[in-house]
């Protein structure tokens, strides 16, 4: 099989349609740049958390006291699985002529993402019940800001997915809709990577200490 | 009161917050000045509305400008915002200099609180709503034309950036009439700006206006970086780009990386203030130093975000008005990149005195001094460009030369301040104020004025009046030295910044000299306005339809003035540096292209104005705790984005026949134009076709 040149980072839809590719290249590239700016934002939240999680406890609850590791593990699995299902959606977008597979994988991804958000909100609720509110200490302030910023990103991704499902129905698989799906995929995978960092540096390190 | 008062349609806003009402109830000199400023702003708004209505300009304003996504119009609108805000901030500067010059053993005319608002708005406006929009507007207008592109990569996003920035500016303006602005300086250090010590709405105005502007700038950065990486004309390799494009690229990269810390810092401060979080509070684990680090992690690259595009302008201006290729092109590119990288390694020098160990200070002190090296390279390159050039001292060139001299002095005082022991002695004094004005006025403002003089004929089709430009130049130059050199002396005498009243009579003379300088600076601004009015009146003798009034070297001079909305009828093929000079020397300028194609341009869109107006409401509602409006405006903003994604007809096609007709007509006009020798470029002989010397 002849290897097609990669026009832009990530999954290329195949270099059969030159005009579409001329249009898509800067769009996908620009989105990568946006993701980078977004990652800077997360990097700063991580740095803040790193400086406050130990020194900002103010005699209040410590990470071991408030983190529910099994729940965080289930959340991790949900989100990682949703990344796989979105990967399947991307492949369906490229190789399947009908939209049925695509919609199936997208809906599955949506359910997993919604499950993740549901679990996360439950975790927050349990913490708040225990008195571990963000107003309690610098550690909890930075924890809630970091994890909730990720959560808000995932929620935005879910809304985006709904809009795109609607657009698939209204417009079918036009170039615009395909490009949007590809960008959502990139966004979704990035959030996965961020979550892996949160699970590692916030939850695992927090409980290990 | 009953539970009803806890929910109010207007949040915590009351009649007493309107500055006119407040002044009526508590009359005093300071309040009177506050109300007058508000009154001038409201009157200005009413006059603009009246004029628009009288001249039936609403339709044109809406269709040709506000909804436009053309990068040239967006750029001009950015610069208009910058000029309006400059008028306010410069008057505030003069007022502060007046207060200090009369406030030796005397309370002066301003209350301490009002003075605090003045230095906070002056700094915030000058950085975020004068320098940033001026720089962004300049890049918007020029950069796509220089790389041979028809627009930026994301035209609508560009318009949204403009509107977000304008919304931030609007919030600062609203604070003049409704409520008060922050008194925490442009850096807004907590815990002073925390809810405990600044309970009013002032800091909230600062937070939301800055947040909107910072998001706008992030979007600008990614848009311009993508444009430069992906939209260059064939043959326009990175190392053939004009230096202004290189500096734009570095600035865009800095925006992508450096705006996020500011967004996060303001968000955390907002959470502290609104929701009782403990990021920067004194108690419960908050740590103010985190704010200082985050703010300057943004703040120092910000200095270079502003100054690099000005460096680009100077490179273009000096090269053009010396009639020579820029000296040391590659070294300038490397120096620009080095500055961009180093700018992330020096943020700590803004708070040497705030508790780090000596070794940490030393590292950052050395890194700070290192930045002087690439900057020095640039200064020598500019000097060597002028050596043996045929120099024409136009207004733009005068500003560039004055920049070189003045900026070097400022750089030297910067190296002094980079020494932690010296910094301990003079930090927070007027010495520091003198230093950064010594960098930013020549480094940014002179650059932007030079660029404005240089490219004005490109944007509007007629040259500015040189005589008034030069009058303005001398006012700016003398004004700068008279205002800020005394501040160095005062700083060394121990005068601290942001002081409303003095008790040492020996300061008096220096402060008075400084006030006279401030008046000169203000007259420099007025003469720029005079220049604009005079030039508009004489526009028919000043027209440059052929588009190349200065014997320009880069591609933007190869099209008409003003350029068509698609910039280039046919995308040029670039064969080397100084693309247009090459084309002219090969005798291929103004040749008819072989074939024309249909050109696709983006349609106007109301999405950007909708988002901008919703953003103003969003910020205002957050400041005054009007929660229903917060939700409503938030939904409007995102609703507009989602609704836009269902619009499929976002572009329109200009048929090749129309492009051909317009372009050939222009070419015919150019061929009939007489060429201008350089000696006559400021006379009416100059219609924009340069004499080519081979």
PDB file of N, CA, C and O in Angstrom, chain B residues 29-31 99 107-117 500:
ATOM      1  N   UNK B  29     -13.403  68.857  44.831  1.00  0.00           N
ATOM      2  CA  UNK B  29     -12.594  69.001  43.623  1.00  0.00           C
ATOM      3  C   UNK B  29     -12.367  67.652  42.952  1.00  0.00           C
ATOM      4  O   UNK B  29     -12.543  67.479  41.753  1.00  0.00           O
ATOM      5  N   UNK B  30     -11.951  66.661  43.746  1.00  0.00           N
ATOM      6  CA  UNK B  30     -11.637  65.353  43.209  1.00  0.00           C
ATOM      7  C   UNK B  30     -12.862  64.731  42.547  1.00  0.00           C
ATOM      8  O   UNK B  30     -12.799  64.196  41.442  1.00  0.00           O
ATOM      9  N   UNK B  31     -14.019  64.826  43.231  1.00  0.00           N
ATOM     10  CA  UNK B  31     -15.250  64.261  42.681  1.00  0.00           C
ATOM     11  C   UNK B  31     -15.651  65.001  41.412  1.00  0.00           C
ATOM     12  O   UNK B  31     -16.173  64.411  40.466  1.00  0.00           O
ATOM     13  N   UNK B  99      -0.969  66.698  39.850  1.00  0.00           N
ATOM     14  CA  UNK B  99      -1.207  66.457  41.282  1.00  0.00           C
ATOM     15  C   UNK B  99       0.114  66.403  42.032  1.00  0.00           C
ATOM     16  O   UNK B  99       0.303  67.086  43.045  1.00  0.00           O
ATOM     17  N   UNK B 107      -2.254  68.895  50.095  1.00  0.00           N
ATOM     18  CA  UNK B 107      -2.970  67.704  49.601  1.00  0.00           C
ATOM     19  C   UNK B 107      -3.251  67.732  48.101  1.00  0.00           C
ATOM     20  O   UNK B 107      -3.640  66.707  47.538  1.00  0.00           O
ATOM     21  N   UNK B 108      -3.073  68.868  47.450  1.00  0.00           N
ATOM     22  CA  UNK B 108      -3.336  68.899  46.009  1.00  0.00           C
ATOM     23  C   UNK B 108      -4.813  68.853  45.699  1.00  0.00           C
ATOM     24  O   UNK B 108      -5.643  69.170  46.564  1.00  0.00           O
ATOM     25  N   UNK B 109      -5.144  68.447  44.475  1.00  0.00           N
ATOM     26  CA  UNK B 109      -6.554  68.493  44.072  1.00  0.00           C
ATOM     27  C   UNK B 109      -7.219  67.123  44.074  1.00  0.00           C
ATOM     28  O   UNK B 109      -8.421  67.021  43.948  1.00  0.00           O
ATOM     29  N   UNK B 110      -6.442  66.063  44.171  1.00  0.00           N
ATOM     30  CA  UNK B 110      -7.042  64.732  44.057  1.00  0.00           C
ATOM     31  C   UNK B 110      -7.045  64.024  45.402  1.00  0.00           C
ATOM     32  O   UNK B 110      -6.062  64.090  46.151  1.00  0.00           O
ATOM     33  N   UNK B 111      -8.143  63.329  45.677  1.00  0.00           N
ATOM     34  CA  UNK B 111      -8.173  62.515  46.890  1.00  0.00           C
ATOM     35  C   UNK B 111      -7.286  61.288  46.670  1.00  0.00           C
ATOM     36  O   UNK B 111      -7.077  60.874  45.529  1.00  0.00           O
ATOM     37  N   UNK B 112      -6.742  60.720  47.748  1.00  0.00           N
ATOM     38  CA  UNK B 112      -5.871  59.543  47.573  1.00  0.00           C
ATOM     39  C   UNK B 112      -6.562  58.417  46.814  1.00  0.00           C
ATOM     40  O   UNK B 112      -5.959  57.750  45.979  1.00  0.00           O
ATOM     41  N   UNK B 113      -7.857  58.245  47.091  1.00  0.00           N
ATOM     42  CA  UNK B 113      -8.579  57.168  46.418  1.00  0.00           C
ATOM     43  C   UNK B 113      -8.678  57.429  44.915  1.00  0.00           C
ATOM     44  O   UNK B 113      -8.468  56.537  44.084  1.00  0.00           O
ATOM     45  N   UNK B 114      -8.949  58.675  44.568  1.00  0.00           N
ATOM     46  CA  UNK B 114      -9.060  59.028  43.157  1.00  0.00           C
ATOM     47  C   UNK B 114      -7.698  58.875  42.466  1.00  0.00           C
ATOM     48  O   UNK B 114      -7.605  58.377  41.343  1.00  0.00           O
ATOM     49  N   UNK B 115      -6.648  59.300  43.179  1.00  0.00           N
ATOM     50  CA  UNK B 115      -5.297  59.166  42.629  1.00  0.00           C
ATOM     51  C   UNK B 115      -4.988  57.686  42.373  1.00  0.00           C
ATOM     52  O   UNK B 115      -4.420  57.313  41.347  1.00  0.00           O
ATOM     53  N   UNK B 116      -5.392  56.838  43.330  1.00  0.00           N
ATOM     54  CA  UNK B 116      -5.184  55.396  43.166  1.00  0.00           C
ATOM     55  C   UNK B 116      -5.891  54.856  41.936  1.00  0.00           C
ATOM     56  O   UNK B 116      -5.340  54.051  41.181  1.00  0.00           O
ATOM     57  N   UNK B 117      -7.124  55.329  41.719  1.00  0.00           N
ATOM     58  CA  UNK B 117      -7.830  54.899  40.502  1.00  0.00           C
ATOM     59  C   UNK B 117      -7.100  55.363  39.260  1.00  0.00           C
ATOM     60  O   UNK B 117      -7.038  54.654  38.257  1.00  0.00           O
ATOM     61  N   UNK B 500       0.660  60.228  46.611  1.00  0.00           N
ATOM     62  CA  UNK B 500      -0.286  61.295  46.301  1.00  0.00           C
ATOM     63  C   UNK B 500       0.152  62.634  46.899  1.00  0.00           C
ATOM     64  O   UNK B 500      -0.234  63.691  46.425  1.00  0.00           O
TER      65      UNK B 500
END
